[in-house]
Amino acid sequence: MALGRHICFAKSSACLSSPSLSFLSTAAHFLQPPNLFFSHKSVKSPLAMLARVSHVARFPGFRRCERSLLHSIRCNASSSAPQTSEKPESKNSRNPRVSEGGRRKKSAEVDSTSSREDIRTLRLKKVEDLRAGGFEPYGYTWDRTHTAAELQKQYVDLPSATEANEEKDHVAVAGRIIARRVFGKLAFLTMRDDSGDIQLYCEKAKLTDEAFDQLKTLMDIGDFIGAKGTMKRTEKGELSVLVGELSILTKSLLPLPDKWHGLTDVEKRYRQRYVDMIMNPDVATVFRDRAKIISEIRRHMESLGYLEIETPVLQGEAGGADARPFVTHHNALGQDMYLRIATELHLKRMVVGGFERVYEIGRIFRNEGISTRHNPEFTSIELYQAYADYDDMMNLAEEIVEKCALTVNGSLSLTYQGTEISLQRPWKRASMHSLVEEVTGINFASFGDDIEAAKNAAVSFFAGHIERHDTGTILKAPSIGHLVNEVFEMVVEKTLIQPTFVMDHPVEISPLAKPHRRYAYQ
């Protein structure tokens, strides 16, 4: 049986366990409802009274009454389920009327009777009220002086119960409200921007009456706001902006997922990544790390003299891989076109044209199955070098992964699902045949072209295997090469934990590959 190898100007494709290089990367509408905390002196509207009554009422039929009122009352009070976070830093937080337990219980009751459409209707009313008062709820610009992370770093040594109010301490910040606490003449807002969180300390004495009323009645969790003021560290040690000016920059219309349960629906987390990033800030780290990896790959390739090429996405003929393409239609040309399934062919033409080292980081589209291991569209890197073979490509793959790991993690060791992974060079290199034989004890090369004998040996192995496997694909394999690949994917691939180059794939599954030099003249 013939084995395949890559052509003289070496190519990268497939996965990191293959003899050539591929980097695949796949790669959050909900807005949080406001709080409903009122002191006995601050209940000024029917809906505010409803929020307070809902905390204490226990008589039968009240929940139906509450639902009816939510549909009918339109007012300026906060209008939906409260969100809770850490205990506020004020002596008023000890007030039993606003205890932590009371806030959580009230949240569950109001949540259970408020639909998303109710919330949206009430927030649209707030948008109208803001405009009626001469305020634009969707601002145009905001001159920010610091991010949250910059303030945390700059004022790390500011002592507790201290205010920094010199000219240089006047700051302007902007971000999304993720927590909100209002207690009489004092309010705490937790604001999150791209870099992190910062607390806003809002005293009525520091703000205009109009601004403080807006904070209490028109600002909700999920709104984007801008704040100006000086820096203060509270008695409990929380760095805060002592707010002197507060503006709504973007008014939210829909609630975020409940804080206490979070966004747990796996499918929704993938389909609405922006919501996932709001509720789980650590998710954004994946996007930042990906950007660092792409930048490091480009830097390294350029340092080696590679030229980045951009090849067509729409192609008249799908080629360069064994995959089903997406088909579209070009109206002007009156013909069907294909989204590319690989960048291979056009990059090879660049080598034919005289460029000795080329690469492309591009989007690939394959109209096939969807799983955690396969996405219909993904990003890959393919690179080609004249006068080189797959040994050179494996060396280059090790270099690139090593540099990316150091850039992102600062180390060549990492822990994944409790297992220590070492990216230290050199990595293990083994042929697909030898790895299959190592796990199954079957030397498929010894069967020559006797496909039936090879299938029988494979089925016998799986029959005595502890894990149950569907051998249907084994019996349908058209050649020994396809059979070896099926067995590899079923039982061998999952055993490869440390970085491994799987070499010398069967020629039957290696389109556009030359025969291995070992068998080229046999």
Short mmCIF file of C-alpha atoms in Angstrom, two decimals:
data_model
loop_
_atom_site.label_atom_id
_atom_site.label_comp_id
_atom_site.label_asym_id
_atom_site.label_seq_id
_atom_site.Cartn_x
_atom_site.Cartn_y
_atom_site.Cartn_z
CA MET A 1 0.00 0.00 0.00
CA ALA A 2 1.31 3.41 -0.93
CA LEU A 3 1.93 6.07 1.69
CA GLY A 4 1.67 9.76 0.99
CA ARG A 5 3.93 12.68 1.78
CA HIS A 6 3.79 16.39 1.05
CA ILE A 7 5.27 17.97 -2.03
CA CYS A 8 8.62 19.67 -2.21
CA PHE A 9 7.34 23.16 -1.44
CA ALA A 10 5.93 22.17 1.93
CA LYS A 11 2.35 22.80 2.90
CA SER A 12 0.43 23.18 6.13
CA SER A 13 -3.07 21.83 6.61
CA ALA A 14 -5.30 19.55 8.74
CA CYS A 15 -4.54 19.66 12.49
CA LEU A 16 -1.63 20.09 14.88
CA SER A 17 -1.27 16.34 15.13
CA SER A 18 -0.66 16.02 11.39
CA PRO A 19 2.72 16.24 9.67
CA SER A 20 1.95 19.77 8.62
CA LEU A 21 0.75 22.82 10.44
CA SER A 22 -2.75 24.13 10.92
CA PHE A 23 -4.11 26.57 13.41
CA LEU A 24 -7.87 26.42 13.59
CA SER A 25 -9.83 28.89 15.62
CA THR A 26 -13.50 29.38 15.92
CA ALA A 27 -13.13 32.20 16.43
CA ALA A 28 -22.50 38.99 24.33
CA HIS A 29 -29.29 41.95 23.54
CA PHE A 30 -30.02 41.07 27.12
CA LEU A 31 -29.81 44.07 29.42
CA GLN A 32 -30.12 43.90 33.16
CA PRO A 33 -33.31 45.07 34.85
CA PRO A 34 -33.16 47.80 37.48
CA ASN A 35 -33.43 47.46 41.22
CA LEU A 36 -36.55 48.21 43.22
CA PHE A 37 -35.31 49.34 46.61
CA PHE A 38 -37.30 52.09 48.27
CA SER A 39 -37.34 53.58 51.71
CA HIS A 40 -40.73 54.44 53.18
CA LYS A 41 -40.14 58.10 52.26
CA SER A 42 -39.24 57.41 48.64
CA VAL A 43 -42.37 55.59 47.46
CA LYS A 44 -43.82 58.22 45.14
CA SER A 45 -45.58 56.26 42.40
CA PRO A 46 -48.03 53.35 42.09
CA LEU A 47 -45.43 51.01 40.60
CA ALA A 48 -42.94 51.90 43.32
CA MET A 49 -45.64 51.13 45.85
CA LEU A 50 -46.27 47.84 44.01
CA ALA A 51 -42.61 46.89 44.37
CA ARG A 52 -42.77 47.59 48.08
CA VAL A 53 -46.06 45.79 48.59
CA SER A 54 -44.81 42.78 46.65
CA HIS A 55 -42.14 42.38 49.31
CA VAL A 56 -44.64 42.12 52.18
CA ALA A 57 -47.94 40.95 50.67
CA ARG A 58 -48.77 37.33 51.22
CA PHE A 59 -52.56 37.14 50.69
CA PRO A 60 -54.03 34.83 48.01
CA GLY A 61 -54.58 36.36 44.63
CA PHE A 62 -51.95 39.08 45.11
CA ARG A 63 -49.70 37.76 42.33
CA ARG A 64 -52.54 38.08 39.82
CA CYS A 65 -53.16 41.62 41.02
CA GLU A 66 -49.46 42.40 40.69
CA ARG A 67 -49.37 41.11 37.09
CA SER A 68 -52.35 43.27 36.15
CA LEU A 69 -50.75 46.37 37.59
CA LEU A 70 -47.49 45.69 35.75
CA HIS A 71 -49.36 45.68 32.47
CA SER A 72 -51.30 48.85 33.20
CA ILE A 73 -49.07 51.18 35.15
CA ARG A 74 -46.67 53.44 33.27
CA CYS A 75 -44.57 55.62 35.49
CA ASN A 76 -41.02 56.81 36.06
CA ALA A 77 -40.25 54.38 38.85
CA SER A 78 -37.85 51.45 38.41
CA SER A 79 -39.88 48.73 36.82
CA SER A 80 -38.45 45.28 36.93
CA ALA A 81 -36.68 42.61 38.85
CA PRO A 82 -33.90 43.78 41.16
CA GLN A 83 -30.41 42.53 40.72
CA THR A 84 -28.28 41.96 43.75
CA SER A 85 -24.56 41.92 44.20
CA GLU A 86 -22.23 42.57 47.09
CA LYS A 87 -23.48 44.27 50.20
CA PRO A 88 -23.24 48.08 49.76
CA GLU A 89 -20.76 50.07 51.74
CA SER A 90 -23.02 52.26 53.78
CA LYS A 91 -24.41 52.15 57.27
CA ASN A 92 -27.82 52.24 55.64
CA SER A 93 -27.12 48.71 54.39
CA ARG A 94 -27.86 47.51 57.90
CA ASN A 95 -31.42 48.79 57.61
CA PRO A 96 -33.67 45.71 57.94
CA ARG A 97 -36.01 47.12 55.32
CA VAL A 98 -33.28 46.62 52.71
CA SER A 99 -31.56 43.53 54.05
CA GLU A 100 -29.80 41.16 51.66
CA GLY A 101 -32.34 38.41 52.26
CA GLY A 102 -35.23 40.77 51.62
CA ARG A 103 -33.75 41.92 48.33
CA ARG A 104 -33.28 38.37 47.05
CA LYS A 105 -36.81 37.33 47.97
CA LYS A 106 -38.27 40.38 46.27
CA SER A 107 -36.21 39.69 43.15
CA ALA A 108 -37.69 36.22 42.76
CA GLU A 109 -41.26 37.46 43.19
CA VAL A 110 -41.05 40.33 40.72
CA ASP A 111 -39.10 38.19 38.23
CA SER A 112 -41.83 35.60 38.29
CA THR A 113 -44.48 38.10 37.21
CA SER A 114 -42.57 40.32 34.79
CA SER A 115 -42.14 39.33 31.19
CA ARG A 116 -39.43 40.66 28.91
CA GLU A 117 -42.05 42.60 26.96
CA ASP A 118 -43.31 44.25 30.15
CA ILE A 119 -39.76 45.33 30.91
CA ARG A 120 -39.16 46.59 27.40
CA THR A 121 -42.40 48.60 27.42
CA LEU A 122 -41.54 50.25 30.71
CA ARG A 123 -37.99 51.04 29.63
CA LEU A 124 -39.21 52.55 26.38
CA LYS A 125 -41.34 54.83 28.58
CA LYS A 126 -38.17 55.85 30.37
CA VAL A 127 -36.58 56.68 27.01
CA GLU A 128 -39.56 58.95 26.28
CA ASP A 129 -39.28 60.57 29.72
CA LEU A 130 -35.58 61.27 29.22
CA ARG A 131 -36.23 62.93 25.87
CA ALA A 132 -39.15 64.88 27.32
CA GLY A 133 -36.75 66.21 29.94
CA GLY A 134 -34.27 67.34 27.30
CA PHE A 135 -31.83 64.43 27.63
CA GLU A 136 -30.74 62.20 24.75
CA PRO A 137 -30.75 58.57 26.01
CA TYR A 138 -28.41 57.47 23.19
CA GLY A 139 -25.44 59.79 23.33
CA TYR A 140 -22.93 60.64 20.65
CA THR A 141 -19.63 60.83 22.49
CA TRP A 142 -18.05 60.92 25.93
CA ASP A 143 -14.59 62.22 26.75
CA ARG A 144 -13.19 59.48 28.97
CA THR A 145 -9.93 60.11 30.78
CA HIS A 146 -9.33 56.73 32.44
CA THR A 147 -10.41 53.12 32.25
CA ALA A 148 -11.37 51.19 35.37
CA ALA A 149 -8.10 49.23 35.32
CA GLU A 150 -6.05 52.42 34.99
CA LEU A 151 -7.75 53.91 38.04
CA GLN A 152 -7.29 50.73 40.06
CA LYS A 153 -3.58 50.79 39.24
CA GLN A 154 -3.07 54.55 39.69
CA TYR A 155 -4.81 54.72 43.08
CA VAL A 156 -3.75 51.37 44.49
CA ASP A 157 -2.03 53.12 47.41
CA LEU A 158 -4.92 55.47 48.29
CA PRO A 159 -5.74 54.79 51.99
CA SER A 160 -9.22 53.81 53.14
CA ALA A 161 -11.66 56.60 54.09
CA THR A 162 -9.62 59.04 51.99
CA GLU A 163 -10.60 61.30 49.10
CA ALA A 164 -8.16 62.49 46.43
CA ASN A 165 -9.64 65.74 45.11
CA GLU A 166 -6.75 67.66 43.61
CA GLU A 167 -6.94 68.85 40.00
CA LYS A 168 -5.11 65.76 38.75
CA ASP A 169 -7.63 63.55 40.52
CA HIS A 170 -10.61 64.69 38.44
CA VAL A 171 -11.55 61.76 36.20
CA ALA A 172 -14.16 60.80 33.63
CA VAL A 173 -15.20 57.16 33.18
CA ALA A 174 -17.77 55.30 31.11
CA GLY A 175 -19.22 51.80 31.07
CA ARG A 176 -22.18 49.53 31.81
CA ILE A 177 -24.03 49.44 35.13
CA ILE A 178 -23.82 45.88 36.44
CA ALA A 179 -25.00 46.52 40.01
CA ARG A 180 -27.12 49.26 41.55
CA ARG A 181 -27.94 50.19 45.16
CA VAL A 182 -29.98 53.23 46.16
CA PHE A 183 -30.43 54.15 49.82
CA GLY A 184 -32.16 57.45 50.42
CA LYS A 185 -29.59 60.13 49.60
CA LEU A 186 -26.80 57.71 48.75
CA ALA A 187 -26.36 55.32 45.81
CA PHE A 188 -23.70 52.82 44.80
CA LEU A 189 -23.26 51.81 41.16
CA THR A 190 -20.80 49.19 39.95
CA MET A 191 -19.66 50.15 36.47
CA ARG A 192 -17.84 47.79 34.11
CA ASP A 193 -15.80 48.77 31.06
CA ASP A 194 -13.52 46.80 28.78
CA SER A 195 -10.77 46.68 31.40
CA GLY A 196 -12.67 45.86 34.60
CA ASP A 197 -14.97 47.24 37.30
CA ILE A 198 -15.03 50.44 39.33
CA GLN A 199 -17.54 51.61 41.93
CA LEU A 200 -19.40 54.91 41.54
CA TYR A 201 -20.15 56.63 44.85
CA CYS A 202 -23.17 58.87 44.28
CA GLU A 203 -24.20 61.32 47.00
CA LYS A 204 -27.27 63.48 46.48
CA ALA A 205 -25.37 66.46 47.89
CA LYS A 206 -22.78 66.13 45.09
CA LEU A 207 -25.32 65.86 42.26
CA THR A 208 -28.14 68.05 41.06
CA ASP A 209 -31.61 67.06 42.21
CA GLU A 210 -32.48 66.26 38.61
CA ALA A 211 -29.46 64.00 38.14
CA PHE A 212 -30.10 62.11 41.39
CA ASP A 213 -33.78 61.63 40.50
CA GLN A 214 -32.70 60.23 37.12
CA LEU A 215 -30.38 57.81 38.89
CA LYS A 216 -33.22 56.55 41.10
CA THR A 217 -36.02 56.39 38.56
CA LEU A 218 -34.57 56.20 35.04
CA MET A 219 -31.23 54.38 35.30
CA ASP A 220 -31.29 50.58 35.18
CA ILE A 221 -28.76 47.80 35.41
CA GLY A 222 -27.49 47.31 31.88
CA ASP A 223 -27.46 51.01 30.98
CA PHE A 224 -24.25 52.56 29.68
CA ILE A 225 -23.38 55.69 31.61
CA GLY A 226 -20.67 58.31 31.85
CA ALA A 227 -19.48 59.74 35.18
CA LYS A 228 -17.14 62.53 36.22
CA GLY A 229 -15.75 63.17 39.67
CA THR A 230 -12.83 62.67 42.02
CA MET A 231 -11.33 59.55 43.55
CA LYS A 232 -12.27 58.15 46.95
CA ARG A 233 -11.59 54.97 48.85
CA THR A 234 -14.42 54.02 51.17
CA GLU A 235 -14.09 52.97 54.79
CA LYS A 236 -14.35 49.35 53.65
CA GLY A 237 -11.49 49.87 51.20
CA GLU A 238 -13.43 50.00 47.91
CA LEU A 239 -11.88 52.37 45.39
CA SER A 240 -14.65 54.61 44.02
CA VAL A 241 -15.32 57.58 41.83
CA LEU A 242 -17.04 60.24 43.95
CA VAL A 243 -19.49 61.32 41.27
CA GLY A 244 -20.15 64.99 40.54
CA GLU A 245 -21.72 64.51 37.10
CA LEU A 246 -23.69 61.54 35.77
CA SER A 247 -25.08 60.97 32.27
CA ILE A 248 -26.95 58.17 30.52
CA LEU A 249 -25.06 57.28 27.34
CA THR A 250 -27.13 54.30 26.14
CA LYS A 251 -30.44 53.24 27.65
CA SER A 252 -30.96 49.47 27.89
CA LEU A 253 -34.31 47.99 26.86
CA LEU A 254 -34.03 44.32 27.85
CA PRO A 255 -32.84 42.60 31.04
CA LEU A 256 -29.71 40.57 31.44
CA PRO A 257 -29.97 36.97 32.65
CA ASP A 258 -30.61 36.67 36.37
CA LYS A 259 -27.43 37.35 38.33
CA TRP A 260 -27.86 34.46 40.73
CA HIS A 261 -28.31 31.82 38.03
CA GLY A 262 -26.26 33.44 35.29
CA LEU A 263 -26.18 32.35 31.67
CA THR A 264 -26.08 28.58 31.87
CA ASP A 265 -27.73 27.51 28.60
CA VAL A 266 -24.79 26.15 26.61
CA GLU A 267 -26.44 26.67 23.22
CA LYS A 268 -27.38 30.27 24.08
CA ARG A 269 -23.82 30.93 25.27
CA TYR A 270 -22.51 29.91 21.84
CA ARG A 271 -25.24 31.60 19.78
CA GLN A 272 -25.21 34.83 21.78
CA ARG A 273 -21.57 35.27 22.69
CA TYR A 274 -22.08 38.92 23.55
CA VAL A 275 -24.46 37.91 26.37
CA ASP A 276 -21.94 35.34 27.54
CA MET A 277 -19.24 38.00 27.67
CA ILE A 278 -21.48 40.30 29.73
CA MET A 279 -22.35 37.63 32.28
CA ASN A 280 -18.98 35.84 32.23
CA PRO A 281 -16.22 38.45 31.71
CA ASP A 282 -13.52 35.78 31.65
CA VAL A 283 -14.89 34.63 28.28
CA ALA A 284 -13.49 37.81 26.72
CA THR A 285 -10.01 36.54 27.59
CA VAL A 286 -10.39 33.92 24.85
CA PHE A 287 -10.90 36.64 22.23
CA ARG A 288 -7.95 38.69 23.51
CA ASP A 289 -5.68 35.65 23.55
CA ARG A 290 -6.74 34.73 20.03
CA ALA A 291 -5.82 38.22 18.80
CA LYS A 292 -2.40 37.90 20.47
CA ILE A 293 -1.86 34.51 18.82
CA ILE A 294 -2.71 35.79 15.35
CA SER A 295 -0.39 38.78 15.82
CA GLU A 296 2.46 36.58 17.02
CA ILE A 297 2.04 34.20 14.06
CA ARG A 298 2.24 37.12 11.63
CA ARG A 299 5.31 38.55 13.35
CA HIS A 300 7.10 35.22 13.26
CA MET A 301 6.20 34.47 9.65
CA GLU A 302 7.39 37.90 8.54
CA SER A 303 10.65 37.43 10.45
CA LEU A 304 11.23 34.26 8.41
CA GLY A 305 10.62 36.03 5.11
CA TYR A 306 7.10 34.74 4.42
CA LEU A 307 4.74 36.90 2.38
CA GLU A 308 1.08 37.04 3.44
CA ILE A 309 -1.26 36.51 0.50
CA GLU A 310 -5.02 37.07 0.23
CA THR A 311 -6.67 34.55 -2.08
CA PRO A 312 -10.27 34.47 -3.41
CA VAL A 313 -13.09 33.26 -1.19
CA LEU A 314 -15.49 32.85 -4.12
CA GLN A 315 -14.15 30.26 -6.52
CA GLY A 316 -15.34 28.72 -9.75
CA GLU A 317 -14.24 25.30 -8.63
CA ALA A 318 -13.89 23.90 -5.12
CA GLY A 319 -10.48 22.34 -4.60
CA GLY A 320 -7.55 21.88 -2.28
CA ALA A 321 -9.31 19.52 0.11
CA ASP A 322 -11.75 16.64 0.25
CA ALA A 323 -14.84 18.46 1.57
CA ARG A 324 -18.35 19.46 0.47
CA PRO A 325 -18.52 23.17 -0.46
CA PHE A 326 -21.18 25.80 0.06
CA VAL A 327 -22.71 26.78 -3.27
CA THR A 328 -23.85 30.29 -4.16
CA HIS A 329 -24.81 32.03 -7.39
CA HIS A 330 -23.07 34.93 -9.09
CA ASN A 331 -25.86 36.97 -10.74
CA ALA A 332 -23.63 39.05 -13.02
CA LEU A 333 -21.80 36.02 -14.39
CA GLY A 334 -24.89 33.81 -14.37
CA GLN A 335 -23.06 30.88 -12.83
CA ASP A 336 -22.76 28.97 -9.57
CA MET A 337 -19.76 29.73 -7.39
CA TYR A 338 -18.27 27.97 -4.38
CA LEU A 339 -17.04 29.26 -1.04
CA ARG A 340 -13.51 28.02 -0.68
CA ILE A 341 -12.85 24.81 1.22
CA ALA A 342 -9.10 25.51 1.35
CA THR A 343 -6.59 28.19 0.39
CA GLU A 344 -4.21 25.58 -1.00
CA LEU A 345 -4.50 25.86 -4.78
CA HIS A 346 -4.14 29.63 -5.06
CA LEU A 347 -1.20 29.67 -2.65
CA LYS A 348 0.55 26.98 -4.68
CA ARG A 349 0.06 29.12 -7.76
CA MET A 350 1.90 31.92 -5.98
CA VAL A 351 4.83 29.54 -5.48
CA VAL A 352 4.67 28.63 -9.16
CA GLY A 353 4.71 32.33 -9.93
CA GLY A 354 8.01 32.78 -8.12
CA PHE A 355 7.29 33.53 -4.44
CA GLU A 356 9.31 31.07 -2.40
CA ARG A 357 7.57 31.55 0.98
CA VAL A 358 3.86 32.44 1.21
CA TYR A 359 1.07 31.98 3.73
CA GLU A 360 -2.51 32.99 4.41
CA ILE A 361 -4.62 33.23 7.55
CA GLY A 362 -8.08 32.90 6.07
CA ARG A 363 -11.68 31.85 6.56
CA ILE A 364 -12.60 28.37 5.30
CA PHE A 365 -16.14 27.11 4.60
CA ARG A 366 -17.12 23.44 4.53
CA ASN A 367 -20.74 22.36 4.18
CA GLU A 368 -20.49 19.38 6.47
CA GLY A 369 -21.42 18.25 10.00
CA ILE A 370 -21.44 20.44 13.11
CA SER A 371 -19.96 19.35 16.42
CA THR A 372 -17.56 20.56 19.09
CA ARG A 373 -14.77 19.45 16.75
CA HIS A 374 -16.19 20.67 13.43
CA ASN A 375 -17.54 24.08 12.50
CA PRO A 376 -18.86 24.88 9.00
CA GLU A 377 -16.65 27.96 8.93
CA PHE A 378 -13.30 28.35 10.63
CA THR A 379 -10.00 30.15 10.35
CA SER A 380 -6.89 28.28 9.24
CA ILE A 381 -3.33 29.11 8.30
CA GLU A 382 -1.75 27.48 5.27
CA LEU A 383 1.85 28.14 4.37
CA TYR A 384 4.11 26.99 1.57
CA GLN A 385 7.88 27.04 1.23
CA ALA A 386 9.95 26.10 -1.78
CA TYR A 387 12.81 23.61 -1.34
CA ALA A 388 11.40 22.29 1.96
CA ASP A 389 9.56 19.18 3.10
CA TYR A 390 7.32 18.15 5.96
CA ASP A 391 10.25 17.91 8.38
CA ASP A 392 10.84 21.64 7.87
CA MET A 393 7.12 22.24 8.39
CA MET A 394 7.09 20.29 11.65
CA ASN A 395 10.04 22.31 12.91
CA LEU A 396 8.24 25.51 11.97
CA ALA A 397 5.04 24.35 13.68
CA GLU A 398 6.94 23.77 16.91
CA GLU A 399 8.49 27.23 16.69
CA ILE A 400 5.17 28.99 16.12
CA VAL A 401 3.33 27.19 18.92
CA GLU A 402 6.22 27.81 21.31
CA LYS A 403 6.25 31.54 20.59
CA CYS A 404 2.45 31.83 20.84
CA ALA A 405 2.44 29.97 24.17
CA LEU A 406 5.10 32.25 25.60
CA THR A 407 3.21 35.33 24.34
CA VAL A 408 -0.12 34.29 25.86
CA ASN A 409 0.87 32.24 28.92
CA GLY A 410 4.51 33.14 29.51
CA SER A 411 5.24 29.42 29.86
CA LEU A 412 5.55 26.26 27.80
CA SER A 413 3.59 24.25 30.38
CA LEU A 414 -0.15 24.44 30.87
CA THR A 415 -2.84 22.46 32.65
CA TYR A 416 -5.84 21.34 30.61
CA GLN A 417 -8.69 19.45 32.30
CA GLY A 418 -6.36 18.47 35.12
CA THR A 419 -3.59 17.21 32.83
CA GLU A 420 -0.21 18.87 32.53
CA ILE A 421 0.67 19.61 28.89
CA SER A 422 4.23 20.39 27.84
CA LEU A 423 4.86 22.33 24.63
CA GLN A 424 8.61 21.99 24.97
CA ARG A 425 10.35 20.98 21.75
CA PRO A 426 10.86 18.47 20.23
CA TRP A 427 7.42 16.88 20.02
CA LYS A 428 6.67 13.23 19.42
CA ARG A 429 6.65 12.20 15.75
CA ALA A 430 5.06 8.94 14.61
CA SER A 431 3.35 7.53 11.54
CA MET A 432 -0.40 6.87 11.55
CA HIS A 433 0.25 3.17 10.88
CA SER A 434 2.62 2.81 13.84
CA LEU A 435 0.22 4.59 16.21
CA VAL A 436 -2.67 2.37 15.12
CA GLU A 437 -0.56 -0.73 15.57
CA GLU A 438 0.59 0.50 18.99
CA VAL A 439 -3.02 0.70 20.25
CA THR A 440 -4.69 -2.18 18.37
CA GLY A 441 -1.81 -4.56 17.81
CA ILE A 442 -2.79 -4.79 14.12
CA ASN A 443 -0.26 -4.10 11.38
CA PHE A 444 -2.59 -3.05 8.57
CA ALA A 445 0.32 -2.67 6.13
CA SER A 446 0.79 -6.45 6.28
CA PHE A 447 -2.58 -7.02 4.55
CA GLY A 448 -1.38 -5.45 1.32
CA ASP A 449 -4.50 -4.88 -0.78
CA ASP A 450 -6.65 -7.48 1.00
CA ILE A 451 -9.28 -5.09 2.31
CA GLU A 452 -11.65 -7.83 3.56
CA ALA A 453 -8.99 -9.43 5.73
CA ALA A 454 -8.12 -6.02 7.16
CA LYS A 455 -11.79 -5.30 7.93
CA ASN A 456 -12.18 -8.66 9.66
CA ALA A 457 -9.15 -7.94 11.83
CA ALA A 458 -10.53 -4.52 12.77
CA VAL A 459 -14.01 -5.89 13.59
CA SER A 460 -12.46 -8.62 15.74
CA PHE A 461 -10.51 -6.00 17.67
CA PHE A 462 -13.61 -3.91 18.36
CA ALA A 463 -15.61 -7.00 19.35
CA GLY A 464 -13.17 -7.62 22.20
CA HIS A 465 -12.88 -3.96 23.09
CA ILE A 466 -14.29 -2.75 26.39
CA GLU A 467 -15.90 0.31 24.81
CA ARG A 468 -18.69 -0.24 22.35
CA HIS A 469 -18.10 1.14 18.86
CA ASP A 470 -20.21 1.33 15.73
CA THR A 471 -18.27 -0.70 13.21
CA GLY A 472 -20.49 0.39 10.31
CA THR A 473 -17.91 2.84 9.04
CA ILE A 474 -15.27 0.12 9.26
CA LEU A 475 -17.25 -2.17 6.99
CA LYS A 476 -17.89 0.66 4.51
CA ALA A 477 -14.22 1.64 4.19
CA PRO A 478 -13.33 1.52 0.45
CA SER A 479 -9.61 0.94 0.99
CA ILE A 480 -7.11 -0.04 3.64
CA GLY A 481 -6.00 3.60 3.82
CA HIS A 482 -9.54 4.70 4.68
CA LEU A 483 -9.80 1.81 7.14
CA VAL A 484 -6.61 2.86 8.95
CA ASN A 485 -7.91 6.40 9.20
CA GLU A 486 -11.25 5.22 10.65
CA VAL A 487 -9.54 3.08 13.29
CA PHE A 488 -7.19 5.94 14.11
CA GLU A 489 -10.06 8.38 14.68
CA MET A 490 -12.08 5.86 16.71
CA VAL A 491 -9.50 4.60 19.20
CA VAL A 492 -6.10 6.23 18.72
CA GLU A 493 -6.74 9.95 18.46
CA LYS A 494 -8.13 10.29 22.00
CA THR A 495 -4.96 8.71 23.45
CA LEU A 496 -2.72 11.46 22.07
CA ILE A 497 -2.52 13.87 25.01
CA GLN A 498 0.88 15.48 24.56
CA PRO A 499 1.72 17.36 21.31
CA THR A 500 2.21 14.76 18.58
CA PHE A 501 2.87 14.91 14.85
CA VAL A 502 0.96 12.14 13.10
CA MET A 503 2.99 11.49 9.96
CA ASP A 504 2.66 9.54 6.73
CA HIS A 505 -1.12 9.54 6.34
CA PRO A 506 -2.43 6.98 3.84
CA VAL A 507 -2.31 8.33 0.32
CA GLU A 508 -6.04 7.56 -0.13
CA ILE A 509 -6.94 10.34 2.31
CA SER A 510 -4.20 12.75 1.21
CA PRO A 511 -5.36 14.58 -1.92
CA LEU A 512 -2.66 16.35 -3.93
CA ALA A 513 0.13 14.57 -2.02
CA LYS A 514 3.14 12.88 -3.60
CA PRO A 515 4.00 9.29 -2.73
CA HIS A 516 6.31 8.94 0.24
CA ARG A 517 9.96 9.01 -0.84
CA ARG A 518 10.41 5.58 0.73
CA TYR A 519 8.00 4.09 -1.81
CA ALA A 520 8.31 6.53 -4.70
CA TYR A 521 10.20 4.12 -6.98
CA GLN A 522 8.64 0.82 -5.93
#
